Amino acid sequence: VVNEDRNIPAFSQFLILYHLQKEKLDGLTTREVADKFSISYTHTNRAIRWLVEKALITLEGGKEKTMFFSASGKVLFERAHAFLISPVEQVLFTDDTSDCESVCHSGVNALSAYTMLNDEERRYFAFSRNRFKETGIHADKQYGTNVIEIWRYDPLPLSLDGNVDKLSLYLSMRDDQDERIQIELEQLIGTMIW
C-alpha cells in the first residue's frame, strides 16, 4: 500500500533538497525555476503546486507569483521529512565502470566519504534515467560487481565532490538494516550545517 503522502513528485523533492543544501530558491517564479533547471513549465508548475498543497511553500504576488519556503534549514527538513522518499528508483549491476567516473558515487562509497564508515571495494553510482541511457554502460538486473542506482531526479546538480548530496544519501539508505549504517546516517544528519 502506497502512502498517498509519499507520492511526492520527484522534482518537488529535488527543489526542497536543492534549497536546503545548494542555494535558496525563495523569490523565484515558476518560469524562473523551470529555466534554472531546464525542466518544462508544466512539470515545474505541478511540483510547485504540490509543495503549496503540503504547506511547504507559499506563493506571493499577482499574475507571476513568486515562491517562498515556509520554513528554513532543519525545520523545513523536519516538516518535509514525512513526504520525502528514497531517490533510488531502480538498482542494476555492472562490471563496466568505463563511463562512471563523471557521475556521483552513492551508497556506502558516499557515506564513507562523509563519515567514519569504512569504504567498500564495490562501487555505487547514481544516475538519472536519461543520463544512464546516454552512457551505454552494460548493466544487469542481477549480476555485476558494482551497483548502478537509477534515481528519480538527476543527482548531479545536488552533488558534492563527486558524491551524491547528504540528504538524498540519507533518504536512499535510511531503510538499510545494517546497524553501522544507521549509526553513520545519524552522524551524517547530525553534522548538517543548516
Tab-separated table of N, CA, C and O in Angstrom, residues 19 24 28 33 54 59 72 76 99 108-111 115 118 169 172 175 191:
chain	number	residue	atom	x	y	z
A	19	HIS	N	17.199	23.595	-2.279
A	19	HIS	CA	17.023	24.789	-1.441
A	19	HIS	C	17.771	24.636	-0.109
A	19	HIS	O	18.378	25.584	0.382
A	24	LYS	N	19.392	29.040	-1.934
A	24	LYS	CA	17.999	29.383	-1.620
A	24	LYS	C	17.229	29.678	-2.913
A	24	LYS	O	17.748	30.351	-3.805
A	28	LEU	N	11.762	33.131	-6.433
A	28	LEU	CA	11.735	32.790	-7.858
A	28	LEU	C	10.304	32.519	-8.310
A	28	LEU	O	9.473	32.024	-7.546
A	33	VAL	N	12.199	29.041	-12.105
A	33	VAL	CA	12.616	27.714	-11.621
A	33	VAL	C	12.746	26.750	-12.807
A	33	VAL	O	13.731	26.020	-12.927
A	54	LYS	N	1.089	21.023	0.414
A	54	LYS	CA	1.639	20.456	1.651
A	54	LYS	C	2.129	21.548	2.603
A	54	LYS	O	2.753	21.263	3.620
A	59	LEU	N	2.981	31.024	-2.131
A	59	LEU	CA	3.143	31.837	-3.340
A	59	LEU	C	2.662	33.243	-3.034
A	59	LEU	O	1.631	33.428	-2.384
A	72	SER	N	12.849	27.234	7.234
A	72	SER	CA	14.200	27.111	6.689
A	72	SER	C	14.986	26.046	7.445
A	72	SER	O	14.582	25.603	8.522
A	76	LEU	N	12.525	23.068	8.066
A	76	LEU	CA	11.955	22.689	6.764
A	76	LEU	C	12.162	21.196	6.500
A	76	LEU	O	11.234	20.505	6.071
A	99	ASP	N	32.222	4.426	-18.003
A	99	ASP	CA	31.530	5.710	-18.114
A	99	ASP	C	31.033	6.227	-16.768
A	99	ASP	O	30.168	7.084	-16.715
A	108	VAL	N	27.330	3.174	0.045
A	108	VAL	CA	28.393	3.097	1.048
A	108	VAL	C	29.585	3.975	0.670
A	108	VAL	O	30.213	4.592	1.528
A	109	ASN	N	29.900	4.074	-0.632
A	109	ASN	CA	31.041	4.903	-1.056
A	109	ASN	C	30.841	6.358	-0.624
A	109	ASN	O	31.758	6.994	-0.095
A	110	ALA	N	29.652	6.889	-0.863
A	110	ALA	CA	29.370	8.282	-0.492
A	110	ALA	C	29.306	8.430	1.028
A	110	ALA	O	29.841	9.392	1.586
A	111	LEU	N	28.686	7.464	1.697
A	111	LEU	CA	28.569	7.548	3.153
A	111	LEU	C	29.951	7.520	3.802
A	111	LEU	O	30.219	8.249	4.758
A	115	THR	N	31.488	10.231	6.426
A	115	THR	CA	31.515	9.779	7.822
A	115	THR	C	32.751	8.911	8.079
A	115	THR	O	33.633	8.801	7.236
A	118	ASN	N	33.970	2.668	6.965
A	118	ASN	CA	34.977	2.171	6.017
A	118	ASN	C	34.346	2.004	4.644
A	118	ASN	O	33.222	1.519	4.531
A	169	LEU	N	21.358	10.985	0.073
A	169	LEU	CA	22.043	9.778	0.533
A	169	LEU	C	21.325	9.206	1.749
A	169	LEU	O	21.043	8.006	1.822
A	172	SER	N	18.172	7.594	0.717
A	172	SER	CA	18.380	6.357	-0.044
A	172	SER	C	18.795	5.187	0.854
A	172	SER	O	18.646	4.040	0.476
A	175	ASP	N	16.424	3.013	5.195
A	175	ASP	CA	15.764	1.734	5.481
A	175	ASP	C	16.745	0.569	5.530
A	175	ASP	O	16.328	-0.584	5.660
A	191	THR	N	25.666	16.266	11.518
A	191	THR	CA	26.734	17.207	11.094
A	191	THR	C	26.265	18.182	10.019
A	191	THR	O	27.043	19.008	9.547
